[in-house]
PDB file of C-alpha atoms in Angstrom:
ATOM      1  CA  UNK A   1      99.685 119.377  78.217  1.00 92.00           C
ATOM      2  CA  UNK A   2     102.514 117.530  79.970  1.00 96.00           C
ATOM      3  CA  UNK A   3     105.397 119.416  81.630  1.00 98.00           C
ATOM      4  CA  UNK A   4     108.440 117.798  83.223  1.00 98.00           C
ATOM      5  CA  UNK A   5     110.264 119.098  86.299  1.00 98.00           C
ATOM      6  CA  UNK A   6     113.426 117.034  86.904  1.00 98.00           C
ATOM      7  CA  UNK A   7     114.619 117.040  90.512  1.00 97.00           C
ATOM      8  CA  UNK A   8     117.785 115.873  92.283  1.00 96.00           C
ATOM      9  CA  UNK A   9     117.644 113.185  94.959  1.00 94.00           C
ATOM     10  CA  UNK A  10     117.693 115.957  97.550  1.00 94.00           C
ATOM     11  CA  UNK A  11     118.242 119.679  98.167  1.00 93.00           C
ATOM     12  CA  UNK A  12     116.051 121.217  95.450  1.00 95.00           C
ATOM     13  CA  UNK A  13     115.167 124.863  95.967  1.00 94.00           C
ATOM     14  CA  UNK A  14     111.574 124.846  97.315  1.00 96.00           C
ATOM     15  CA  UNK A  15     110.445 128.137  95.753  1.00 96.00           C
ATOM     16  CA  UNK A  16     111.912 127.376  92.326  1.00 97.00           C
ATOM     17  CA  UNK A  17     109.866 124.162  92.178  1.00 98.00           C
ATOM     18  CA  UNK A  18     106.705 125.058  94.080  1.00 98.00           C
ATOM     19  CA  UNK A  19     105.966 128.371  92.374  1.00 98.00           C
ATOM     20  CA  UNK A  20     106.150 126.987  88.794  1.00 98.00           C
ATOM     21  CA  UNK A  21     104.159 123.926  89.921  1.00 98.00           C
ATOM     22  CA  UNK A  22     101.455 126.147  91.447  1.00 97.00           C
ATOM     23  CA  UNK A  23     101.151 128.247  88.277  1.00 97.00           C
ATOM     24  CA  UNK A  24     101.363 125.366  85.792  1.00 97.00           C
ATOM     25  CA  UNK A  25      99.075 122.830  87.489  1.00 95.00           C
ATOM     26  CA  UNK A  26      96.064 124.643  86.070  1.00 92.00           C
ATOM     27  CA  UNK A  27      95.962 123.477  82.467  1.00 92.00           C
ATOM     28  CA  UNK A  28      99.062 121.267  82.646  1.00 95.00           C
ATOM     29  CA  UNK A  29      99.990 117.857  83.954  1.00 96.00           C
ATOM     30  CA  UNK A  30     103.205 118.417  85.925  1.00 97.00           C
ATOM     31  CA  UNK A  31     105.390 115.304  86.114  1.00 98.00           C
ATOM     32  CA  UNK A  32     108.433 114.996  88.362  1.00 98.00           C
ATOM     33  CA  UNK A  33     111.537 112.905  87.669  1.00 98.00           C
ATOM     34  CA  UNK A  34     114.469 111.936  89.887  1.00 97.00           C
ATOM     35  CA  UNK A  35     117.644 109.927  89.153  1.00 96.00           C
ATOM     36  CA  UNK A  36     116.256 106.745  90.731  1.00 96.00           C
ATOM     37  CA  UNK A  37     112.491 107.311  90.789  1.00 96.00           C
ATOM     38  CA  UNK A  38     112.492 107.970  94.542  1.00 96.00           C
ATOM     39  CA  UNK A  39     110.757 111.035  95.938  1.00 96.00           C
ATOM     40  CA  UNK A  40     113.055 114.056  96.236  1.00 97.00           C
ATOM     41  CA  UNK A  41     113.696 116.083  99.401  1.00 95.00           C
ATOM     42  CA  UNK A  42     113.777 119.901  99.510  1.00 95.00           C
ATOM     43  CA  UNK A  43     116.782 121.849 100.750  1.00 92.00           C
ATOM     44  CA  UNK A  44     116.487 122.403 104.490  1.00 89.00           C
ATOM     45  CA  UNK A  45     118.723 125.484 104.541  1.00 85.00           C
ATOM     46  CA  UNK A  46     116.287 127.563 102.513  1.00 88.00           C
ATOM     47  CA  UNK A  47     113.331 126.239 104.514  1.00 90.00           C
ATOM     48  CA  UNK A  48     114.847 127.233 107.872  1.00 87.00           C
ATOM     49  CA  UNK A  49     117.245 130.029 106.906  1.00 82.00           C
ATOM     50  CA  UNK A  50     120.115 128.285 108.690  1.00 80.00           C
ATOM     51  CA  UNK A  51     123.601 128.788 107.240  1.00 72.00           C
ATOM     52  CA  UNK A  52     122.588 131.248 104.533  1.00 71.00           C
ATOM     53  CA  UNK A  53     124.928 134.020 105.598  1.00 68.00           C
ATOM     54  CA  UNK A  54     124.154 137.696 105.079  1.00 71.00           C
ATOM     55  CA  UNK A  55     121.289 136.991 102.689  1.00 71.00           C
ATOM     56  CA  UNK A  56     119.351 134.676 104.993  1.00 76.00           C
ATOM     57  CA  UNK A  57     116.328 137.032 105.286  1.00 79.00           C
ATOM     58  CA  UNK A  58     116.106 137.207 101.490  1.00 80.00           C
ATOM     59  CA  UNK A  59     116.799 133.556 100.656  1.00 82.00           C
ATOM     60  CA  UNK A  60     114.624 131.933 103.312  1.00 87.00           C
ATOM     61  CA  UNK A  61     111.435 130.320 101.995  1.00 90.00           C
ATOM     62  CA  UNK A  62     108.277 132.299 102.710  1.00 90.00           C
ATOM     63  CA  UNK A  63     105.218 130.970 104.551  1.00 91.00           C
ATOM     64  CA  UNK A  64     103.017 130.803 101.450  1.00 93.00           C
ATOM     65  CA  UNK A  65     105.580 128.727  99.571  1.00 95.00           C
ATOM     66  CA  UNK A  66     105.972 126.411 102.580  1.00 95.00           C
ATOM     67  CA  UNK A  67     102.217 125.836 102.629  1.00 96.00           C
ATOM     68  CA  UNK A  68     102.164 125.136  98.889  1.00 96.00           C
ATOM     69  CA  UNK A  69     105.193 122.849  99.303  1.00 97.00           C
ATOM     70  CA  UNK A  70     103.237 120.670 101.721  1.00 96.00           C
ATOM     71  CA  UNK A  71     100.407 120.487  99.206  1.00 97.00           C
ATOM     72  CA  UNK A  72     102.741 119.648  96.306  1.00 97.00           C
ATOM     73  CA  UNK A  73     104.576 116.960  98.264  1.00 96.00           C
ATOM     74  CA  UNK A  74     101.265 115.193  98.937  1.00 95.00           C
ATOM     75  CA  UNK A  75     100.381 114.874  95.246  1.00 96.00           C
ATOM     76  CA  UNK A  76     100.596 111.608  93.328  1.00 95.00           C
ATOM     77  CA  UNK A  77     103.172 112.813  90.810  1.00 96.00           C
ATOM     78  CA  UNK A  78     105.534 114.071  93.500  1.00 97.00           C
ATOM     79  CA  UNK A  79     105.172 110.903  95.587  1.00 95.00           C
ATOM     80  CA  UNK A  80     105.762 108.740  92.504  1.00 96.00           C
ATOM     81  CA  UNK A  81     108.338 110.443  90.276  1.00 98.00           C
ATOM     82  CA  UNK A  82     109.593 108.729  87.145  1.00 98.00           C
ATOM     83  CA  UNK A  83     113.296 108.133  86.555  1.00 98.00           C
ATOM     84  CA  UNK A  84     115.456 110.295  84.312  1.00 98.00           C
ATOM     85  CA  UNK A  85     115.650 107.316  81.949  1.00 97.00           C
ATOM     86  CA  UNK A  86     111.850 107.053  81.779  1.00 98.00           C
ATOM     87  CA  UNK A  87     111.651 110.795  81.196  1.00 98.00           C
ATOM     88  CA  UNK A  88     114.096 110.473  78.303  1.00 97.00           C
ATOM     89  CA  UNK A  89     111.718 108.021  76.641  1.00 96.00           C
ATOM     90  CA  UNK A  90     108.649 110.227  77.160  1.00 96.00           C
ATOM     91  CA  UNK A  91     107.530 113.281  75.203  1.00 95.00           C
ATOM     92  CA  UNK A  92     106.839 116.500  77.101  1.00 97.00           C
ATOM     93  CA  UNK A  93     105.549 119.818  75.835  1.00 97.00           C
ATOM     94  CA  UNK A  94     107.832 121.700  78.199  1.00 98.00           C
ATOM     95  CA  UNK A  95     110.618 121.199  80.730  1.00 98.00           C
ATOM     96  CA  UNK A  96     111.544 123.317  83.745  1.00 98.00           C
ATOM     97  CA  UNK A  97     114.997 123.018  85.333  1.00 98.00           C
ATOM     98  CA  UNK A  98     114.958 124.382  88.912  1.00 97.00           C
ATOM     99  CA  UNK A  99     117.911 125.152  91.143  1.00 93.00           C
ATOM    100  CA  UNK A 100     119.590 122.770  93.570  1.00 91.00           C
ATOM    101  CA  UNK A 101     121.794 123.379  96.577  1.00 82.00           C
ATOM    102  CA  UNK A 102     125.042 121.890  97.883  1.00 73.00           C
ATOM    103  CA  UNK A 103     124.994 118.119  98.403  1.00 73.00           C
ATOM    104  CA  UNK A 104     122.191 117.332  95.982  1.00 75.00           C
ATOM    105  CA  UNK A 105     123.786 119.087  93.024  1.00 84.00           C
ATOM    106  CA  UNK A 106     126.082 116.428  91.572  1.00 86.00           C
ATOM    107  CA  UNK A 107     123.585 113.734  90.497  1.00 90.00           C
ATOM    108  CA  UNK A 108     121.394 116.438  88.955  1.00 94.00           C
ATOM    109  CA  UNK A 109     123.823 118.780  87.244  1.00 93.00           C
ATOM    110  CA  UNK A 110     126.123 116.034  85.966  1.00 92.00           C
ATOM    111  CA  UNK A 111     123.575 113.420  84.887  1.00 95.00           C
ATOM    112  CA  UNK A 112     124.364 112.274  81.342  1.00 95.00           C
ATOM    113  CA  UNK A 113     120.821 110.927  80.962  1.00 96.00           C
ATOM    114  CA  UNK A 114     119.287 114.243  81.943  1.00 97.00           C
ATOM    115  CA  UNK A 115     121.626 116.103  79.606  1.00 96.00           C
ATOM    116  CA  UNK A 116     120.616 113.816  76.715  1.00 96.00           C
ATOM    117  CA  UNK A 117     116.959 114.455  77.551  1.00 97.00           C
ATOM    118  CA  UNK A 118     117.453 118.219  77.566  1.00 97.00           C
ATOM    119  CA  UNK A 119     119.435 118.125  74.318  1.00 96.00           C
ATOM    120  CA  UNK A 120     116.700 116.132  72.577  1.00 95.00           C
ATOM    121  CA  UNK A 121     114.033 118.513  73.877  1.00 95.00           C
ATOM    122  CA  UNK A 122     115.946 121.615  72.784  1.00 93.00           C
ATOM    123  CA  UNK A 123     116.486 120.192  69.323  1.00 91.00           C
ATOM    124  CA  UNK A 124     112.710 119.861  68.978  1.00 93.00           C
ATOM    125  CA  UNK A 125     112.492 123.574  69.837  1.00 94.00           C
ATOM    126  CA  UNK A 126     109.954 122.971  72.579  1.00 96.00           C
ATOM    127  CA  UNK A 127     109.717 125.382  75.549  1.00 97.00           C
ATOM    128  CA  UNK A 128     112.324 124.986  78.249  1.00 98.00           C
ATOM    129  CA  UNK A 129     112.884 127.052  81.363  1.00 98.00           C
ATOM    130  CA  UNK A 130     115.958 127.156  83.597  1.00 98.00           C
ATOM    131  CA  UNK A 131     116.263 129.031  86.861  1.00 98.00           C
ATOM    132  CA  UNK A 132     119.325 129.432  89.080  1.00 94.00           C
ATOM    133  CA  UNK A 133     121.582 126.347  88.853  1.00 93.00           C
ATOM    134  CA  UNK A 134     119.218 124.732  86.374  1.00 96.00           C
ATOM    135  CA  UNK A 135     120.999 126.881  83.798  1.00 96.00           C
ATOM    136  CA  UNK A 136     124.213 124.919  84.391  1.00 95.00           C
ATOM    137  CA  UNK A 137     122.609 121.803  82.922  1.00 95.00           C
ATOM    138  CA  UNK A 138     121.945 123.673  79.690  1.00 95.00           C
ATOM    139  CA  UNK A 139     125.437 125.153  79.723  1.00 96.00           C
ATOM    140  CA  UNK A 140     126.939 121.665  80.020  1.00 95.00           C
ATOM    141  CA  UNK A 141     124.811 120.109  77.266  1.00 95.00           C
ATOM    142  CA  UNK A 142     126.499 119.930  73.870  1.00 93.00           C
ATOM    143  CA  UNK A 143     124.830 119.977  70.478  1.00 88.00           C
ATOM    144  CA  UNK A 144     125.981 118.133  67.336  1.00 86.00           C
ATOM    145  CA  UNK A 145     128.441 120.998  66.726  1.00 91.00           C
ATOM    146  CA  UNK A 146     130.096 120.250  70.128  1.00 93.00           C
ATOM    147  CA  UNK A 147     129.093 123.699  71.369  1.00 96.00           C
ATOM    148  CA  UNK A 148     126.896 124.339  74.397  1.00 97.00           C
ATOM    149  CA  UNK A 149     123.153 124.432  73.769  1.00 96.00           C
ATOM    150  CA  UNK A 150     123.177 128.052  74.924  1.00 97.00           C
ATOM    151  CA  UNK A 151     126.208 129.089  72.846  1.00 97.00           C
ATOM    152  CA  UNK A 152     124.223 131.608  70.812  1.00 97.00           C
ATOM    153  CA  UNK A 153     121.434 132.294  73.337  1.00 97.00           C
ATOM    154  CA  UNK A 154     120.751 135.317  75.501  1.00 98.00           C
ATOM    155  CA  UNK A 155     120.369 134.166  79.101  1.00 98.00           C
ATOM    156  CA  UNK A 156     120.337 135.339  82.688  1.00 98.00           C
ATOM    157  CA  UNK A 157     121.603 133.557  85.755  1.00 95.00           C
ATOM    158  CA  UNK A 158     122.685 134.000  89.341  1.00 91.00           C
ATOM    159  CA  UNK A 159     125.308 136.812  89.566  1.00 90.00           C
ATOM    160  CA  UNK A 160     128.524 135.623  91.206  1.00 87.00           C
ATOM    161  CA  UNK A 161     128.417 138.349  93.846  1.00 80.00           C
ATOM    162  CA  UNK A 162     125.170 136.775  95.048  1.00 78.00           C
ATOM    163  CA  UNK A 163     126.969 133.453  95.502  1.00 74.00           C
ATOM    164  CA  UNK A 164     129.671 135.136  97.571  1.00 68.00           C
ATOM    165  CA  UNK A 165     127.145 136.851  99.832  1.00 62.00           C
ATOM    166  CA  UNK A 166     124.985 133.746 100.258  1.00 59.00           C
ATOM    167  CA  UNK A 167     127.635 131.941 102.298  1.00 51.00           C
ATOM    168  CA  UNK A 168     131.298 130.947 102.258  1.00 41.00           C
ATOM    169  CA  UNK A 169     131.865 130.743  98.490  1.00 39.00           C
ATOM    170  CA  UNK A 170     132.815 128.397  96.897  1.00 40.00           C
ATOM    171  CA  UNK A 171     131.665 126.011  99.655  1.00 42.00           C
ATOM    172  CA  UNK A 172     128.351 127.724 100.164  1.00 45.00           C
ATOM    173  CA  UNK A 173     124.714 127.184  99.348  1.00 47.00           C
ATOM    174  CA  UNK A 174     125.052 127.211  95.581  1.00 50.00           C
ATOM    175  CA  UNK A 175     128.313 125.272  95.174  1.00 47.00           C
ATOM    176  CA  UNK A 176     128.168 121.741  93.733  1.00 46.00           C
ATOM    177  CA  UNK A 177     131.873 121.190  94.357  1.00 42.00           C
ATOM    178  CA  UNK A 178     134.670 123.251  95.862  1.00 40.00           C
ATOM    179  CA  UNK A 179     136.586 123.596  92.600  1.00 48.00           C
ATOM    180  CA  UNK A 180     133.967 124.979  90.248  1.00 62.00           C
ATOM    181  CA  UNK A 181     133.640 128.441  88.818  1.00 77.00           C
ATOM    182  CA  UNK A 182     130.768 130.648  89.840  1.00 88.00           C
ATOM    183  CA  UNK A 183     127.605 130.007  87.833  1.00 93.00           C
ATOM    184  CA  UNK A 184     128.046 133.332  86.044  1.00 94.00           C
ATOM    185  CA  UNK A 185     131.639 132.557  85.012  1.00 94.00           C
ATOM    186  CA  UNK A 186     130.854 129.018  83.873  1.00 95.00           C
ATOM    187  CA  UNK A 187     127.880 130.136  81.794  1.00 96.00           C
ATOM    188  CA  UNK A 188     129.820 132.997  80.217  1.00 97.00           C
ATOM    189  CA  UNK A 189     132.617 130.576  79.305  1.00 96.00           C
ATOM    190  CA  UNK A 190     130.307 128.643  76.930  1.00 97.00           C
ATOM    191  CA  UNK A 191     128.626 131.647  75.303  1.00 98.00           C
ATOM    192  CA  UNK A 192     129.669 133.070  71.958  1.00 97.00           C
ATOM    193  CA  UNK A 193     129.790 136.508  73.569  1.00 97.00           C
ATOM    194  CA  UNK A 194     129.850 137.281  77.298  1.00 96.00           C
ATOM    195  CA  UNK A 195     127.397 140.121  76.697  1.00 97.00           C
ATOM    196  CA  UNK A 196     124.710 137.478  76.081  1.00 98.00           C
ATOM    197  CA  UNK A 197     124.586 137.043  79.884  1.00 98.00           C
ATOM    198  CA  UNK A 198     122.079 139.605  81.196  1.00 97.00           C
ATOM    199  CA  UNK A 199     122.541 139.920  84.962  1.00 94.00           C
ATOM    200  CA  UNK A 200     119.703 142.390  85.488  1.00 94.00           C
ATOM    201  CA  UNK A 201     119.172 144.593  88.581  1.00 93.00           C
ATOM    202  CA  UNK A 202     120.447 143.502  92.024  1.00 88.00           C
ATOM    203  CA  UNK A 203     118.399 140.427  93.059  1.00 86.00           C
ATOM    204  CA  UNK A 204     117.350 141.629  96.501  1.00 83.00           C
ATOM    205  CA  UNK A 205     113.538 141.616  96.239  1.00 91.00           C
ATOM    206  CA  UNK A 206     111.208 138.717  95.471  1.00 94.00           C
ATOM    207  CA  UNK A 207     108.474 139.011  92.883  1.00 96.00           C
ATOM    208  CA  UNK A 208     104.872 137.830  93.257  1.00 96.00           C
ATOM    209  CA  UNK A 209     101.841 137.484  91.009  1.00 96.00           C
ATOM    210  CA  UNK A 210     100.928 141.070  91.864  1.00 96.00           C
ATOM    211  CA  UNK A 211     104.516 142.320  91.408  1.00 97.00           C
ATOM    212  CA  UNK A 212     105.761 140.443  88.373  1.00 97.00           C
ATOM    213  CA  UNK A 213     107.819 143.458  87.322  1.00 97.00           C
ATOM    214  CA  UNK A 214     110.301 142.736  90.124  1.00 97.00           C
ATOM    215  CA  UNK A 215     111.293 139.431  88.540  1.00 97.00           C
ATOM    216  CA  UNK A 216     114.062 139.414  85.944  1.00 98.00           C
ATOM    217  CA  UNK A 217     113.878 136.884  83.107  1.00 98.00           C
ATOM    218  CA  UNK A 218     115.382 136.596  79.644  1.00 98.00           C
ATOM    219  CA  UNK A 219     113.528 134.958  76.751  1.00 98.00           C
ATOM    220  CA  UNK A 220     115.233 133.751  73.597  1.00 97.00           C
ATOM    221  CA  UNK A 221     113.052 131.753  71.192  1.00 95.00           C
ATOM    222  CA  UNK A 222     111.998 128.574  73.068  1.00 96.00           C
ATOM    223  CA  UNK A 223     114.175 129.305  76.128  1.00 98.00           C
ATOM    224  CA  UNK A 224     113.376 131.356  79.239  1.00 98.00           C
ATOM    225  CA  UNK A 225     115.906 131.798  82.036  1.00 98.00           C
ATOM    226  CA  UNK A 226     115.814 133.398  85.474  1.00 98.00           C
ATOM    227  CA  UNK A 227     118.324 134.010  88.250  1.00 96.00           C
ATOM    228  CA  UNK A 228     116.860 132.854  91.570  1.00 95.00           C
ATOM    229  CA  UNK A 229     113.725 132.183  93.587  1.00 94.00           C
ATOM    230  CA  UNK A 230     112.910 135.889  93.629  1.00 95.00           C
ATOM    231  CA  UNK A 231     112.231 135.728  89.881  1.00 97.00           C
ATOM    232  CA  UNK A 232     110.138 132.550  90.067  1.00 98.00           C
ATOM    233  CA  UNK A 233     106.644 133.988  89.571  1.00 98.00           C
ATOM    234  CA  UNK A 234     107.529 135.920  86.446  1.00 98.00           C
ATOM    235  CA  UNK A 235     109.643 133.002  85.243  1.00 98.00           C
ATOM    236  CA  UNK A 236     106.728 130.580  85.574  1.00 98.00           C
ATOM    237  CA  UNK A 237     104.261 132.972  83.938  1.00 98.00           C
ATOM    238  CA  UNK A 238     106.586 133.593  80.980  1.00 98.00           C
ATOM    239  CA  UNK A 239     107.148 129.856  80.602  1.00 98.00           C
ATOM    240  CA  UNK A 240     103.418 129.118  80.676  1.00 97.00           C
ATOM    241  CA  UNK A 241     102.854 131.778  78.005  1.00 96.00           C
ATOM    242  CA  UNK A 242     105.422 130.000  75.797  1.00 96.00           C
ATOM    243  CA  UNK A 243     103.456 126.754  76.152  1.00 93.00           C
ATOM    244  CA  UNK A 244     100.195 128.253  74.915  1.00 85.00           C
TER     245      UNK A 244
END
């Protein structure tokens, strides 16, 4: 079973990639893709905790994820990612869209090729998961009716208050440009009803395989969404269940 994880050229969220990879690699072939087929680089802010503002203790990558990141980055598929164009011409059983931070956001969130790939995959009603800013790709994809792919979907995403606290919004960790709306506001703007956005409890604790209940995810048919790295274990487990 082949699963795609598209990545930006740089600044992907380590936990939102490593945790799904760790859970999916048993029973699945996890393939990575980047805009140019060159190995991606994780976001250094979340690895070190530097510049994360008041939420630095919460957002900083844990030791276990750092260890797994080293292991993942030494695998063949991470060292040799395919391009977005190659991914578009390949069939996958599932796709996971992780979050990305600051400078690396533009070539990932605004890629027309990646948006075409996601649209094609959604139309086939195959499992797709989006966590944190990965949800913005879905929000920006348009179907044949010119509406967003998530227009009639129930979703969850990063609450805007979390963006404010993470740094100097809108120039902080989660901003892809200084003009944009918060993720919550942008996503709500493409939904049929703003109530379809399910923020969940305050995202201040991280889940784990032994504490999946802490993670907040929303499932709607072939789509599962989550808010941030603290939901990543439950997110990955729910996604894997959809594949089976």
